[in-house]
Coordinates of C-alpha atoms and ligand atoms in Angstrom, one line a residue:
M10 CA 102.1 141.3 99.1
N11 CA 102.0 139.7 95.7
T12 CA 105.2 138.2 94.5
I13 CA 105.1 137.2 90.8
I14 CA 106.3 133.6 90.3
S15 CA 107.1 132.6 86.8
D16 CA 109.2 130.2 84.8
N17 CA 110.4 129.6 81.2
V18 CA 108.3 126.6 80.5
D19 CA 106.3 126.9 77.2
R20 CA 102.6 126.6 76.9
S21 CA 102.6 123.2 75.2
T22 CA 104.8 121.7 78.0
R23 CA 102.6 123.2 80.7
K24 CA 99.5 121.6 79.1
S25 CA 101.0 118.2 78.6
V26 CA 102.0 117.7 82.2
I27 CA 98.4 118.2 83.5
F28 CA 97.1 114.8 82.6
P29 CA 100.0 112.6 83.9
T30 CA 100.1 114.6 87.1
L31 CA 96.4 114.3 87.7
L32 CA 96.5 110.6 86.7
G33 CA 99.3 109.9 89.2
A34 CA 97.5 111.9 91.9
I35 CA 94.1 110.1 91.4
V36 CA 95.7 106.7 91.4
I37 CA 97.6 107.6 94.6
L38 CA 94.2 108.6 96.2
L39 CA 92.5 105.4 95.1
M40 CA 95.5 103.4 96.5
M41 CA 95.2 105.2 99.8
C42 CA 91.6 103.9 99.9
M43 CA 92.9 100.4 99.4
G44 CA 95.4 101.0 102.2
T45 CA 92.6 102.1 104.5
I46 CA 90.6 98.9 103.7
M47 CA 93.7 96.9 104.6
L48 CA 94.1 98.7 107.9
L49 CA 90.4 98.5 108.8
N50 CA 90.7 94.7 108.2
Q51 CA 93.9 94.4 110.3
G52 CA 92.1 96.4 113.0
K53 CA 89.1 94.1 112.9
L54 CA 86.8 97.0 112.1
I55 CA 85.7 95.3 108.8
S56 CA 86.3 91.8 107.6
I57 CA 87.5 91.0 104.1
S58 CA 88.7 87.6 102.9
D59 CA 92.4 86.9 103.0
G60 CA 92.5 86.5 99.3
F61 CA 91.0 89.9 98.8
F62 CA 93.5 91.4 101.3
Y63 CA 96.4 90.1 99.3
K64 CA 94.9 91.3 96.1
I65 CA 94.6 94.9 97.3
M66 CA 98.0 94.7 98.9
T67 CA 99.4 93.8 95.6
L68 CA 97.5 96.6 93.9
H69 CA 98.4 99.1 96.6
G70 CA 102.2 98.5 96.5
T71 CA 102.4 98.4 92.7
G72 CA 100.0 101.2 92.2
M73 CA 101.6 103.6 94.6
V74 CA 105.0 103.3 93.1
G75 CA 103.8 103.4 89.5
A76 CA 101.6 106.4 90.2
G77 CA 104.4 108.3 92.0
A78 CA 106.7 107.6 89.2
I79 CA 104.3 108.8 86.5
A80 CA 103.7 112.1 88.3
G81 CA 107.5 112.2 88.8
S82 CA 108.1 111.9 85.1
A83 CA 105.8 115.0 84.7
I84 CA 108.0 116.9 87.1
I85 CA 111.1 115.9 85.2
Y86 CA 109.5 116.8 81.8
Y87 CA 108.2 120.1 83.0
F88 CA 111.4 121.5 84.6
V89 CA 114.1 119.8 82.6
S90 CA 112.5 120.9 79.3
Q91 CA 113.8 124.4 80.1
Y92 CA 117.4 123.2 79.7
V93 CA 117.3 120.3 77.2
R94 CA 114.9 119.3 74.4
L95 CA 112.8 116.3 75.5
S96 CA 110.5 114.5 73.2
K97 CA 106.9 115.1 73.9
A98 CA 105.9 112.1 71.9
I99 CA 108.0 109.8 74.1
F100 CA 106.7 111.5 77.3
M101 CA 103.2 110.8 76.2
T102 CA 104.0 107.3 75.0
N103 CA 105.1 106.5 78.5
V104 CA 101.8 107.7 79.9
I105 CA 99.8 105.5 77.4
A106 CA 102.0 102.5 78.2
F107 CA 101.2 103.2 81.9
L108 CA 97.5 103.2 81.2
I109 CA 97.7 99.9 79.2
G110 CA 99.8 98.3 82.0
V111 CA 97.4 99.5 84.7
V112 CA 94.5 97.9 82.9
M113 CA 96.4 94.6 82.5
I114 CA 97.4 94.6 86.1
L115 CA 93.8 95.3 87.2
I116 CA 92.6 92.4 85.0
G117 CA 95.3 90.1 86.5
I118 CA 94.3 91.0 90.0
F119 CA 90.6 91.3 89.9
V120 CA 89.6 89.0 87.0
F121 CA 92.2 86.3 87.5
D122 CA 92.9 86.7 91.2
F123 CA 96.7 87.4 91.1
A124 CA 97.9 88.3 94.6
A125 CA 101.6 87.6 94.8
A126 CA 102.5 91.2 96.0
W127 CA 104.5 93.7 93.9
T128 CA 107.6 91.6 94.6
F129 CA 106.3 88.8 92.3
L130 CA 108.9 86.6 94.0
Y131 CA 110.0 83.8 91.7
P132 CA 108.5 81.1 91.6
L133 CA 105.4 82.3 93.4
P134 CA 103.6 83.7 90.3
A135 CA 103.7 80.3 88.6
I136 CA 103.2 78.2 91.8
S137 CA 100.3 79.7 93.7
G138 CA 98.9 76.6 95.3
G139 CA 95.6 77.1 93.4
M140 CA 95.1 80.7 94.4
W141 CA 95.4 82.0 90.8
G142 CA 96.3 80.6 87.4
I143 CA 98.7 81.4 84.7
A144 CA 96.4 84.0 83.2
G145 CA 96.5 86.1 86.4
A146 CA 100.3 86.0 86.6
F147 CA 100.6 86.7 82.9
F148 CA 98.4 89.8 83.0
Y149 CA 100.2 91.1 86.1
L150 CA 103.7 90.4 84.9
G151 CA 102.9 91.5 81.4
G152 CA 101.4 94.8 82.6
M153 CA 104.5 95.5 84.7
T154 CA 106.7 94.8 81.7
I155 CA 104.7 97.3 79.5
I156 CA 104.8 100.0 82.2
G157 CA 108.5 99.3 82.7
T158 CA 109.2 99.6 78.9
G159 CA 107.4 102.9 78.8
F160 CA 109.5 104.3 81.6
L161 CA 112.6 102.9 80.0
L162 CA 111.8 104.8 76.8
F163 CA 111.2 108.0 78.7
F164 CA 114.5 107.8 80.6
L165 CA 116.4 106.8 77.5
D166 CA 115.0 110.0 75.9
V167 CA 116.0 112.1 78.9
G168 CA 119.5 110.6 78.8
R169 CA 119.7 111.3 75.0
A170 CA 118.7 114.9 75.5
I171 CA 121.2 115.4 78.3
I172 CA 124.0 113.8 76.4
K173 CA 123.2 115.9 73.4
K174 CA 123.7 119.1 75.3
Y175 CA 126.4 118.1 77.8
G176 CA 128.4 115.7 75.8
N177 CA 128.1 112.8 78.3
L178 CA 126.5 111.9 81.6
G179 CA 129.6 112.5 83.6
N180 CA 129.6 116.2 82.5
A181 CA 125.9 116.4 83.5
L182 CA 126.9 115.0 86.9
G183 CA 129.4 117.8 87.2
W184 CA 132.6 115.8 87.0
P185 CA 134.5 118.7 85.4
I186 CA 133.6 121.0 88.3
I187 CA 134.3 118.3 90.9
F188 CA 137.8 117.9 89.5
G189 CA 138.4 121.6 89.6
G190 CA 137.7 122.6 86.1
K191 CA 135.0 124.7 84.5
M192 CA 132.0 123.9 82.2
K193 CA 130.9 125.6 79.0
E194 CA 127.2 125.1 79.7
E195 CA 125.5 126.1 82.8
L196 CA 124.6 123.1 85.0
P197 CA 121.4 123.6 87.0
P198 CA 120.7 121.3 89.9
A199 CA 117.6 120.0 88.0
V200 CA 119.8 118.6 85.3
V201 CA 122.1 116.9 87.8
A202 CA 119.2 115.3 89.6
A203 CA 117.6 114.2 86.3
T204 CA 120.9 112.7 85.2
M205 CA 121.1 110.7 88.4
V206 CA 117.5 109.5 88.1
T207 CA 118.1 108.5 84.4
I208 CA 121.2 106.5 85.3
V209 CA 119.7 104.6 88.2
N210 CA 116.4 104.0 86.6
T211 CA 117.8 102.8 83.3
A212 CA 119.7 100.2 85.3
A213 CA 116.6 99.4 87.4
L214 CA 114.3 99.0 84.5
V215 CA 116.6 96.8 82.4
T216 CA 117.1 94.6 85.4
G217 CA 113.3 94.5 86.0
A218 CA 112.5 93.7 82.4
A219 CA 115.0 90.8 82.5
V220 CA 113.5 89.1 85.5
L221 CA 109.9 89.9 84.4
I222 CA 110.4 88.3 81.0
M223 CA 112.2 85.3 82.5
S224 CA 109.2 84.9 84.9
I225 CA 106.8 85.1 82.1
I226 CA 108.6 82.4 80.1
N227 CA 108.7 80.3 83.2
L228 CA 104.9 80.6 83.4
F229 CA 104.3 79.0 80.1
N230 CA 107.3 76.7 80.1
P231 CA 108.0 75.5 83.7
S232 CA 111.1 73.6 82.5
F233 CA 112.7 77.0 81.9
T234 CA 113.8 77.8 85.4
I235 CA 115.8 80.7 87.0
D236 CA 118.0 80.6 90.1
P237 CA 115.6 81.9 92.8
L238 CA 118.4 83.8 94.5
L239 CA 119.3 85.5 91.3
A240 CA 115.7 86.3 90.7
K241 CA 115.3 87.8 94.1
N242 CA 118.4 90.0 93.6
L243 CA 117.1 91.2 90.3
I244 CA 113.7 92.0 91.7
Y245 CA 114.9 93.9 94.7
A246 CA 117.5 95.8 92.7
F247 CA 114.7 96.9 90.4
G248 CA 112.2 97.6 93.1
H249 CA 114.5 99.4 95.5
I250 CA 116.0 101.7 92.9
F251 CA 112.7 102.5 91.1
A252 CA 110.8 103.2 94.3
N253 CA 113.7 105.3 95.7
S254 CA 114.0 107.3 92.5
I255 CA 110.6 108.9 93.0
I256 CA 111.9 111.2 95.7
Y257 CA 114.8 112.3 93.5
M258 CA 112.4 113.2 90.7
G259 CA 110.4 115.3 93.2
V260 CA 113.6 117.0 94.4
I261 CA 114.0 118.5 90.9
A262 CA 110.9 120.6 91.7
V263 CA 112.3 121.7 95.0
Y264 CA 115.5 123.0 93.3
E265 CA 113.5 124.9 90.8
V266 CA 110.8 126.3 92.9
F267 CA 112.6 127.7 96.1
P268 CA 114.8 130.1 94.1
K269 CA 111.6 131.5 92.5
Y270 CA 110.0 132.1 95.9
T271 CA 113.1 133.6 97.5
G272 CA 114.9 135.3 94.6
R273 CA 118.0 133.5 95.5
P274 CA 119.7 131.0 93.1
W275 CA 120.2 127.3 93.9
K276 CA 123.7 126.7 92.6
T277 CA 125.6 123.6 91.8
Y278 CA 128.9 123.5 93.7
G279 CA 131.5 120.9 94.5
I280 CA 130.0 119.3 97.6
F281 CA 126.5 119.4 96.0
L282 CA 127.8 117.5 93.0
I283 CA 129.8 115.0 95.1
A284 CA 126.6 114.3 97.1
W285 CA 124.6 113.6 93.9
N286 CA 127.4 111.4 92.5
A287 CA 127.6 109.4 95.8
S288 CA 123.9 108.9 95.9
T289 CA 123.8 107.7 92.3
L290 CA 126.3 105.0 93.1
F291 CA 124.8 104.1 96.5
T292 CA 121.2 103.9 95.3
M293 CA 122.3 101.2 92.8
I294 CA 124.4 99.0 95.0
I295 CA 122.7 99.0 98.4
Y296 CA 119.6 96.9 97.4
P297 CA 121.1 93.9 99.2
H298 CA 119.7 95.4 102.4
H299 CA 116.5 93.7 101.4
L300 CA 118.4 90.4 101.5
L301 CA 120.0 90.6 104.8
M302 CA 118.1 87.5 105.9
D303 CA 119.2 85.4 103.0
F304 CA 122.2 83.7 104.6
V305 CA 123.3 82.3 101.3
M306 CA 124.1 85.7 99.9
P307 CA 127.8 86.5 99.6
K308 CA 128.7 88.2 102.9
W309 CA 130.5 91.1 101.2
M310 CA 127.3 92.1 99.4
L311 CA 125.4 92.2 102.6
I312 CA 128.1 94.3 104.2
I313 CA 128.0 96.8 101.4
G314 CA 124.2 96.7 101.6
Q315 CA 124.3 97.6 105.2
V316 CA 127.2 100.0 105.4
L317 CA 126.2 102.1 102.4
S318 CA 122.5 102.1 103.3
Y319 CA 123.4 104.5 106.1
A320 CA 124.9 106.7 103.5
N321 CA 122.5 106.1 100.7
G322 CA 120.2 109.1 100.5
L323 CA 122.0 111.0 103.1
P324 CA 124.4 113.1 100.9
V325 CA 121.5 114.3 98.7
L326 CA 119.3 114.8 101.7
V327 CA 121.9 116.9 103.5
V328 CA 122.7 119.1 100.6
T329 CA 119.0 119.5 99.8
G330 CA 118.0 120.2 103.4
F331 CA 120.7 122.6 104.1
G332 CA 120.3 124.2 100.7
A333 CA 116.6 124.8 101.3
L334 CA 117.3 126.3 104.7
Q335 CA 120.0 128.5 103.4
I336 CA 117.8 129.8 100.6
I337 CA 114.8 130.3 102.8
Y338 CA 116.5 131.8 105.9
R339 CA 115.6 135.5 106.1
S340 CA 114.5 135.6 102.5
G341 CA 111.0 136.9 103.4
I342 CA 109.5 133.9 101.6
K343 CA 105.8 133.9 101.1
W344 CA 104.2 130.7 102.4
D345 CA 101.6 129.6 100.1
M346 CA 100.5 126.0 99.4
A347 CA 103.3 125.2 97.0
S348 CA 106.1 126.5 99.2
L349 CA 104.6 125.0 102.4
L350 CA 104.2 121.6 100.8
F351 CA 107.7 121.7 99.3
F352 CA 109.1 122.6 102.7
G353 CA 107.0 120.0 104.4
S354 CA 108.3 117.4 101.9
I355 CA 111.9 117.9 103.0
F356 CA 110.8 117.6 106.6
G357 CA 109.0 114.4 105.8
W358 CA 111.9 113.0 104.0
V359 CA 114.3 113.7 106.9
L360 CA 111.8 112.1 109.3
G361 CA 111.5 109.0 107.1
V362 CA 115.2 108.5 106.9
V363 CA 115.7 108.1 110.6
P364 CA 113.8 104.8 111.0
A365 CA 115.3 103.6 107.7
I366 CA 118.8 104.0 109.1
V367 CA 117.7 102.1 112.2
D368 CA 116.4 99.3 110.0
A369 CA 119.5 99.1 107.9
T370 CA 121.5 97.9 110.8
I371 CA 121.9 94.2 110.5
V372 CA 121.3 93.3 114.1
I373 CA 118.2 95.4 114.2
N374 CA 117.2 94.2 110.8
H375 CA 117.2 90.6 111.9
V376 CA 114.5 91.5 114.4
M377 CA 112.6 94.2 112.5
H378 CA 112.8 93.4 108.9
N379 CA 109.6 91.4 108.5
T380 CA 107.6 93.7 110.8
K381 CA 105.5 96.7 110.0
W382 CA 108.5 98.8 111.0
V383 CA 109.6 98.6 107.4
P384 CA 106.4 99.8 105.7
G385 CA 106.4 102.4 108.6
H386 CA 109.6 104.0 107.5
F387 CA 108.9 104.1 103.8
H388 CA 105.4 105.4 104.3
L389 CA 106.9 108.3 106.1
Y390 CA 109.2 109.4 103.3
M391 CA 106.9 108.3 100.5
G392 CA 103.8 109.9 101.9
L393 CA 105.3 113.0 103.5
G394 CA 108.3 113.3 101.2
A395 CA 107.6 112.1 97.7
C396 CA 103.8 112.5 97.6
A397 CA 104.0 116.0 99.3
M398 CA 106.4 117.0 96.4
I399 CA 103.7 115.9 93.9
W400 CA 101.0 117.9 95.7
A401 CA 103.4 120.8 95.9
F402 CA 104.0 120.5 92.2
M403 CA 100.2 120.6 91.5
Y404 CA 99.9 123.8 93.5
Y405 CA 103.0 125.3 91.9
L406 CA 101.5 124.7 88.4
L407 CA 98.5 126.8 89.4
R408 CA 100.6 129.4 91.2
V409 CA 102.8 130.0 88.3
E410 CA 99.8 130.7 86.2
G411 CA 98.9 133.4 88.6
I412 CA 95.9 131.6 90.0
K413 CA 95.4 133.0 93.5
L414 CA 95.3 130.3 96.1
V415 CA 94.9 131.7 99.5
S416 CA 92.0 129.6 100.6
Y417 CA 91.9 128.8 104.3
F418 CA 90.6 125.3 103.4
D419 CA 93.8 124.4 101.5
K420 CA 96.0 125.4 104.4
V421 CA 94.0 123.5 106.9
S422 CA 94.3 120.5 104.6
F423 CA 98.0 120.8 104.6
W424 CA 98.1 120.5 108.4
I425 CA 95.6 117.7 108.4
Y426 CA 97.7 115.8 105.8
L427 CA 100.9 116.3 107.8
I428 CA 99.5 115.3 111.1
T429 CA 97.4 112.4 110.0
F430 CA 100.1 110.9 107.7
I431 CA 102.4 110.9 110.7
G432 CA 99.6 109.1 112.4
V433 CA 99.3 106.4 109.7
A434 CA 103.1 105.9 109.4
G435 CA 103.5 106.2 113.2
S436 CA 101.0 103.4 113.7
F437 CA 103.0 101.2 111.4
L438 CA 106.2 101.9 113.3
Y439 CA 104.5 101.2 116.6
S440 CA 103.1 97.9 115.2
G441 CA 106.6 97.0 114.2
K442 CA 107.9 97.8 117.7
V443 CA 105.3 95.5 119.2
S444 CA 106.4 92.8 116.7
A445 CA 103.5 92.8 114.3
P446 CA 104.8 91.2 111.1
R447 CA 104.3 93.0 107.9
R448 CA 101.9 91.6 105.3
W449 CA 99.6 89.7 107.6
S450 CA 95.9 90.1 106.8
Q451 CA 94.9 89.0 110.3
H452 CA 96.4 90.5 113.4
F453 CA 96.5 89.3 117.0
P454 CA 94.4 91.3 119.5
E455 CA 97.6 93.0 120.9
W456 CA 98.2 94.6 117.5
V457 CA 94.7 95.7 116.8
P458 CA 94.6 99.1 118.6
A459 CA 97.5 100.5 116.5
D460 CA 95.8 99.3 113.3
Q461 CA 92.6 101.1 114.3
F462 CA 94.5 104.2 115.1
G463 CA 96.2 104.1 111.7
A464 CA 92.8 103.5 110.0
I465 CA 91.2 106.5 111.6
A466 CA 94.2 108.7 110.8
S467 CA 94.1 107.5 107.2
F468 CA 90.7 109.1 106.7
G469 CA 92.3 112.5 107.4
V470 CA 95.0 111.7 104.8
I471 CA 92.3 110.8 102.2
F472 CA 90.3 113.9 103.0
A473 CA 93.3 116.3 102.6
T474 CA 94.5 114.5 99.5
S475 CA 91.1 114.9 98.0
I476 CA 91.1 118.6 98.6
F477 CA 94.5 118.9 96.9
I478 CA 93.3 117.0 93.9
I479 CA 90.0 118.7 93.6
R480 CA 91.7 122.1 93.7
F481 CA 94.1 121.1 91.0
A482 CA 91.5 119.3 88.8
V483 CA 89.1 122.2 88.9
S484 CA 91.7 124.9 88.2
S485 CA 93.9 123.0 85.8
R486 CA 91.9 124.1 82.8
Y487 CA 93.5 127.5 83.2
I488 CA 97.0 126.0 82.9
G489 CA 98.7 127.1 79.7
S490 CA 95.8 129.3 78.9
N491 CA 96.1 132.8 77.3
E492 CA 96.2 136.2 78.8
E493 CA 92.5 136.9 78.7
K494 CA 91.6 133.9 80.7
M495 CA 94.3 134.8 83.2
K496 CA 92.3 137.9 84.2
T497 CA 89.2 135.9 85.0
K498 CA 91.4 133.6 87.0
D499 CA 92.4 136.4 89.2
Q500 CA 88.8 137.0 90.0
L501 CA 88.3 133.3 90.7
Y502 CA 90.1 133.1 94.0
A503 CA 90.4 136.8 94.8
Ligands
HEM14 C1 96.4 106.8 103.5 C2 97.6 106.4 103.1 C3 98.0 104.9 103.2 C4 97.5 103.9 103.9 C5 96.4 103.8 104.8 C6 98.4 102.7 103.6 C7 98.2 101.4 104.1 C8 99.0 100.4 103.8 C9 98.9 99.1 104.5 C10 97.9 98.7 105.5 C11 99.9 98.3 104.0 C12 100.2 96.9 104.4 C13 101.1 96.9 105.6 C14 101.4 95.4 106.0 O1 102.4 94.9 105.6 O2 100.7 94.9 106.9 C15 100.6 99.1 103.0 C16 101.7 98.6 102.3 C17 102.4 99.4 101.3 N1 102.1 100.7 101.0 FE1 100.8 101.9 101.8 N2 99.3 103.1 102.7 C18 99.2 104.5 102.4 C19 99.9 105.2 101.6 C20 101.0 104.8 100.8 C21 101.8 105.6 100.0 C22 101.7 107.1 99.8 C23 102.7 104.8 99.4 C24 103.8 105.1 98.4 C25 103.8 106.1 97.6 C26 102.5 103.4 99.8 C27 103.2 102.3 99.4 C28 103.0 101.1 100.0 C29 103.9 99.9 99.6 C30 105.0 99.9 98.6 C31 103.4 98.9 100.5 C32 104.0 97.5 100.5 C33 103.1 96.5 99.9 C34 103.7 95.1 100.1 O3 104.1 94.8 101.3 O4 103.7 94.3 99.2 N3 101.4 103.5 100.7 N4 100.1 100.4 102.9
CU15 CU1 115.8 99.4 99.7

């Protein structure tokens, strides 16, 4: 059987998403290698200096989130362009800013030894105890500022385009429908999700820019100081929101693609819209769950942080999970790489939310928060959720061009990815359970077996990811090509 999958995206848009998607994917793969080096070191299978561990930890944390977001911006640009007019120039400006920022960050880390982690917690960048100088901190913080500015431009443009068509962001979040009215324009789920991401990320990026710039000024003029608690609040508001938004960017693709595979529409209805509105608000106000250990924080903020964390992603997760099941159930869906990966990504997202909810409980958090339990839960939903959505998007881009992808190799890679990623994240959760702290380059002997297990599993993740990327890279030259080439494509994987 051969279902024809197609969409209304024009050729120029198709072509322009190839580079950022591939760039994001390759950076993720390289960062996975950094992760493996860290695990091998924690597992005493290799030995690197502590300084080097913290450098690659800084790079891994920063790089993963940045790369996920740049690929996410391609997903937004690709699908949302069908409904509103986005600026290609601004989309590409963001990609260029990203590249410049990455180079600066690499210089900061590898030339000038910056290793304060992605959290760049004030005043650590300026006071490193001789580990790195002002130059390292400047290149790192400056690179982050440039990347953030690029993303801010991109989201401002998405917001502008949405407002132009829908009048205001409230309409694009479906308020008229929620309050029982009707809308003139059709409101596809992709636009609702893009609006949510635009709102939360604009807030995140402005917050991030503020604290980055204050930190940079502090580097050169130490008499200019910031309240450290305020700085921490700003940093975590920025980091929590921006990292979380990646999955909501990926979900846009889920909403667009399943209807094509099943021939059933994904509609926006009251509860769906309420869920997205709730997650918009929650995502922005629950970041204090990162500060539960800061006893000087106002208690009400911590309570909001805890209580709403339970509910944070849940509304969107529920409507997305149920929506997907409803659409797929008895639809005769054809399982190819794109549909498998999209379905797997929802599964991974659900799986990752469970340990997150456990951690968001204050009593448990006091015990668990600085353990590897925390990276454990976010590796589950970032790796199996957000990244799987990116891999799915790559396969979808090929599929929609009619490139046949029935290779056994790809499907085996899917299962390897799923199982070994559960292995990596599971090893983190287990380490957390046996009280291994997070961010320790050296582990006690009791913790070592789990690290070794995770390290071995990570080779499977790297292998499978390489297959996904090679497949996309090799076939991507056919994306946006003309009819004639399409014919040769059919022969390619027939
Ligand atoms: C093969 C896959 C991966 C491996 C082996 C890996 C390994 C690691 C290790 C060993 C750590 C340090 C844990 C500790 O605190 O002791 C870490 C931290 C982290 N990883 Fe991964 N990782 C992988 C994939 C990912 C993915 C897909 C993402 C996100 C898209 C990600 C994001 C992060 C972040 C944000 C941190 C926190 C860094 C920090 O604490 O400053 N990782 N990873
Ligand atoms: Cu958070």
